[in-house]
Tab-separated table of C-alpha atoms and ligand atoms in Angstrom:
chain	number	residue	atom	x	y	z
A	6	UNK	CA	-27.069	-16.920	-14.422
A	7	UNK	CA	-28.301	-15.385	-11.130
A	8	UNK	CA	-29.994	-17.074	-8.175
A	9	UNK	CA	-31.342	-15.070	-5.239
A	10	UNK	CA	-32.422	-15.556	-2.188
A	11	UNK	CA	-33.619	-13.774	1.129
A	12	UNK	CA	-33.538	-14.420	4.523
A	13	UNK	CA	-34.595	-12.279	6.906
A	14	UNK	CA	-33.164	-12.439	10.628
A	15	UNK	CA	-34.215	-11.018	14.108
A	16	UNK	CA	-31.317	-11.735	16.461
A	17	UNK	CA	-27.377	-12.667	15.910
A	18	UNK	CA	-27.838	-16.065	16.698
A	19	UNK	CA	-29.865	-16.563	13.648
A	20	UNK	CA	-27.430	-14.637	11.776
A	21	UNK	CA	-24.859	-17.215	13.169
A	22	UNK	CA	-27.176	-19.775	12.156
A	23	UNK	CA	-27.266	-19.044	8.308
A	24	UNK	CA	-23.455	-19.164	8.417
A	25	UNK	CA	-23.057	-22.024	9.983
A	26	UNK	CA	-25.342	-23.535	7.411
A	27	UNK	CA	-23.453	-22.164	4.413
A	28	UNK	CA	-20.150	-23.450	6.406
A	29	UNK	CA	-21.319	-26.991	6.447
A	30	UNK	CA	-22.504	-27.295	2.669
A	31	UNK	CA	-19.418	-24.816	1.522
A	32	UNK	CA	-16.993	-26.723	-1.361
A	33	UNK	CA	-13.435	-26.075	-2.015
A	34	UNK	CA	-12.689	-23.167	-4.246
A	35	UNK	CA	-16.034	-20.993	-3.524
A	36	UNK	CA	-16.104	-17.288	-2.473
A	37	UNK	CA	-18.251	-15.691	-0.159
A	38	UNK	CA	-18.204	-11.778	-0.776
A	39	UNK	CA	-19.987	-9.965	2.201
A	40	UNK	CA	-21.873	-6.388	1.704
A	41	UNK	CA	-23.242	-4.153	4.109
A	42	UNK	CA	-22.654	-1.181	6.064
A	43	UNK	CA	-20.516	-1.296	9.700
A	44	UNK	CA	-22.695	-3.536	12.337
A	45	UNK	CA	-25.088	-4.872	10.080
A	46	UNK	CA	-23.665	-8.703	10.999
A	47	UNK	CA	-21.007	-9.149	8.265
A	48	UNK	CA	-18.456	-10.826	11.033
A	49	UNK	CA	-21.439	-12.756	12.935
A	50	UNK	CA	-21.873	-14.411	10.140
A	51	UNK	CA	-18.446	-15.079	9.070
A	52	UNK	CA	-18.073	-16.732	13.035
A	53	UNK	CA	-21.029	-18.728	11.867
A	54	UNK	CA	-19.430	-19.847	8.827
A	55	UNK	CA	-16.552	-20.748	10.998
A	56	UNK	CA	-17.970	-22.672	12.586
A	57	UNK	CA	-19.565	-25.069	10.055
A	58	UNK	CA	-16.154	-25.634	8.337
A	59	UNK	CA	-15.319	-27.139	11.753
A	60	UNK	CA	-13.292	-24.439	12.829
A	61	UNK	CA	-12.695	-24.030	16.872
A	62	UNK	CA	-10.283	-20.907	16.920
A	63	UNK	CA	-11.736	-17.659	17.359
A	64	UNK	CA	-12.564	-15.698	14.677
A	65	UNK	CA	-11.589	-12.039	14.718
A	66	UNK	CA	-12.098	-9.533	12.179
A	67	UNK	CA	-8.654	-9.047	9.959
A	68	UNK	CA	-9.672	-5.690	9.822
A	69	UNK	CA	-5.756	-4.359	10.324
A	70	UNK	CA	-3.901	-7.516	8.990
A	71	UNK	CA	-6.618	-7.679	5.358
A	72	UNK	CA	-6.052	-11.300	6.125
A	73	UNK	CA	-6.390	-14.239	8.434
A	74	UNK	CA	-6.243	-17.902	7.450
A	75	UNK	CA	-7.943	-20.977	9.137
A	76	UNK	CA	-5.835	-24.008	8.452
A	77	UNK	CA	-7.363	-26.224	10.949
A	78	UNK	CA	-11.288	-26.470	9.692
A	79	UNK	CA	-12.979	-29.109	6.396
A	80	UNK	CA	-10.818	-26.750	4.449
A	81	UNK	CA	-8.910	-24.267	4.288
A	82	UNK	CA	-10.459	-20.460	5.337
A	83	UNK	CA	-9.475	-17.385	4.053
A	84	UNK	CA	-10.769	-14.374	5.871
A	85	UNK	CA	-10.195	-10.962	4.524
A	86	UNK	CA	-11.911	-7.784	5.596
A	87	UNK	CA	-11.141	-5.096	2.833
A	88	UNK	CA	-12.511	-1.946	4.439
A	89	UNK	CA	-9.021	-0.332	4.976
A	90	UNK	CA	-7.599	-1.321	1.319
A	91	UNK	CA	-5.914	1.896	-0.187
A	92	UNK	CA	-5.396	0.498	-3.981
A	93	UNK	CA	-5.769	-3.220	-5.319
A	94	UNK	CA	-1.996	-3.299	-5.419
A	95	UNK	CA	-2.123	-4.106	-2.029
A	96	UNK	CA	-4.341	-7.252	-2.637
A	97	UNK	CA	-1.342	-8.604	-5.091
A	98	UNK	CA	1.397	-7.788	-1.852
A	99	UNK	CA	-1.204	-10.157	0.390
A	100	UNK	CA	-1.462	-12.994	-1.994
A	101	UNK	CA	-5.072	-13.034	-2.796
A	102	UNK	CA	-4.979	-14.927	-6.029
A	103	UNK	CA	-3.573	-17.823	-4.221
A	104	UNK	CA	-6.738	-17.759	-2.088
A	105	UNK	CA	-9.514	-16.867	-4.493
A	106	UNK	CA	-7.971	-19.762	-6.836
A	107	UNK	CA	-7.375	-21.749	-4.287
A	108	UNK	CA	-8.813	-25.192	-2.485
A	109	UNK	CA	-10.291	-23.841	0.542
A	110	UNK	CA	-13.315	-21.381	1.378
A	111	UNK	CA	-12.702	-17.281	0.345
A	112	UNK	CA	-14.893	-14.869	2.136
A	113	UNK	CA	-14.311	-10.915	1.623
A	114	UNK	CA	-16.166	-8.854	4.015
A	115	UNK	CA	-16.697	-5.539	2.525
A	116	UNK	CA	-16.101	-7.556	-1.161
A	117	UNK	CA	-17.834	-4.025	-2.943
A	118	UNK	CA	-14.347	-2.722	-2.439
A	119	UNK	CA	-12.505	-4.529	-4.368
A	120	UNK	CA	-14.711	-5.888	-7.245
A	121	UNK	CA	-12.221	-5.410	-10.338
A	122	UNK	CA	-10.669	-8.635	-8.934
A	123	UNK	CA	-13.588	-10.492	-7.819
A	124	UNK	CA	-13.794	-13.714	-10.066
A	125	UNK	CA	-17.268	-13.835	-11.803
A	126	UNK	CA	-18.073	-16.915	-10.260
A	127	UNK	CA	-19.156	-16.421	-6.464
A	128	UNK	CA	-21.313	-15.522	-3.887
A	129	UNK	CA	-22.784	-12.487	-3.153
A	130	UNK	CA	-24.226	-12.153	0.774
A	131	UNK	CA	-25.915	-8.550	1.448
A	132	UNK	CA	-27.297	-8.040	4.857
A	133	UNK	CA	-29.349	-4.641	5.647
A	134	UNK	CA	-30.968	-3.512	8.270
A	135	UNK	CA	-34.520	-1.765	8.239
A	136	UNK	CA	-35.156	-0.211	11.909
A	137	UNK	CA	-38.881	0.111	10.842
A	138	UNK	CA	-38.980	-3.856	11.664
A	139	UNK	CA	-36.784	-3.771	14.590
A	140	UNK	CA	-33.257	-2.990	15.745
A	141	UNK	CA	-32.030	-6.437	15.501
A	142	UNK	CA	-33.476	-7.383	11.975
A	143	UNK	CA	-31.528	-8.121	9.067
A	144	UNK	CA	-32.798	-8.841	5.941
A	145	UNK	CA	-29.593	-11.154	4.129
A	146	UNK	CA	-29.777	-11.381	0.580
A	147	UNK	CA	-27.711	-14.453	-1.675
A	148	UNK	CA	-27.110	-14.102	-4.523
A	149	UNK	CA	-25.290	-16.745	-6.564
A	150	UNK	CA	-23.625	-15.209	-9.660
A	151	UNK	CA	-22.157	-17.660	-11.770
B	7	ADP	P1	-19.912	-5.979	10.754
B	7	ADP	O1	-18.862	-7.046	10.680
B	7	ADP	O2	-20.889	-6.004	9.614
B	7	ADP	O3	-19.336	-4.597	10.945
B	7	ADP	P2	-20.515	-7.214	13.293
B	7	ADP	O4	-20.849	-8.615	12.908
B	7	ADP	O5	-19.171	-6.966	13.856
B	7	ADP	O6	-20.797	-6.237	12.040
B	7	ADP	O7	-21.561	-6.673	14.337
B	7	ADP	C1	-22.948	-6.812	14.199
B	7	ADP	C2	-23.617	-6.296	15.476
B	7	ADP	O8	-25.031	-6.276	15.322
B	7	ADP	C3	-23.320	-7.195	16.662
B	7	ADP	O9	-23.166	-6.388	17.799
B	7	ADP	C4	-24.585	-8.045	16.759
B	7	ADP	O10	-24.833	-8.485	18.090
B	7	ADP	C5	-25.644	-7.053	16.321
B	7	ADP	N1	-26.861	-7.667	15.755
B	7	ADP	C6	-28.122	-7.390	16.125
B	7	ADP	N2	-29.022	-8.081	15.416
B	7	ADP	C7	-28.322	-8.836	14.526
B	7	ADP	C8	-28.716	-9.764	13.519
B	7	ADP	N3	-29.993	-10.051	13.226
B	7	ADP	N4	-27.721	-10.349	12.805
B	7	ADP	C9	-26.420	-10.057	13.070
B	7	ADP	N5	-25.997	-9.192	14.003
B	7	ADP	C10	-26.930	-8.567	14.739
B	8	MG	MG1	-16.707	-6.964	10.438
């Protein structure tokens, strides 16, 4: 089963807006996987999501640690950024599986990477840009594979 939807954005706020959303209504056990090129908004909206688990630390992209957890939100956040993975062996070394079958919210910017261990059951968040309609717009597709 597939359900998609699109939302199309025209500033980062309202990219941080559609996270927060998904932040408030996110349960226990769901992953997020984020695609999309570098600067397209994949870490605007993870800040948004942040936020609506109730999260008040900033959130930085783990892009040289894979990995940063939120302990301190509705649940527990796990934050990876896979861009700099070399093999999925280094996935296993980080503890993934304890994440992704875990109790608290997964998201995986740059999720593409590392789809072998991707558990069928998720969320799939594309954002692209089209400069034809503006520098700022993004057009963020959802997609819930299940
Ligand atoms: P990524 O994590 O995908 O590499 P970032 O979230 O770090 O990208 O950066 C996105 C950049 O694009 C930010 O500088 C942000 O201000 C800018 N931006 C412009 N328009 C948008 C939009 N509609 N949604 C999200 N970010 C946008
Ligand atoms: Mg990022």
């Amino acid at each position: 089963m597939m359900e998609e939807r699109v939302i199309e954005t025209a500033s980062p706020e309202e990219t941080f807006a559609l996270g927060v959303r998904m932040g408030e209504t996110a349960r226990p056990g769901e992953i997020y996987t984020l695609i999309g090129d570098l600067g397209t908004g994949k870490t605007v909206f993870t800040q948004g999501v942040a936020k609506g688990l109730a999260i008040e630390e900033p959130i930085l992209s783990p892009t040289f640690t894979i990995l940063q957890v939120y302990e301190q939100g509705r649940m527990p956040f796990y934050h990876f950024d896979v861009y700099r993975i070399g093999d999925p062996e280094e996935m296993e070394e980080i503890g993934y599986e304890d994440c992704f079958y875990g109790s608290g919210l997964t998201l995986i910017e740059w999720g593409g990477l590392i789809e072998e261990l991707i558990p069928r059951q998720h969320t799939e968040i594309r954002i692209e840009k089209d400069l034809q309609k503006g520098f700022d717009y993004r057009k963020i597709t959802i997609c819930e594979v299940a």
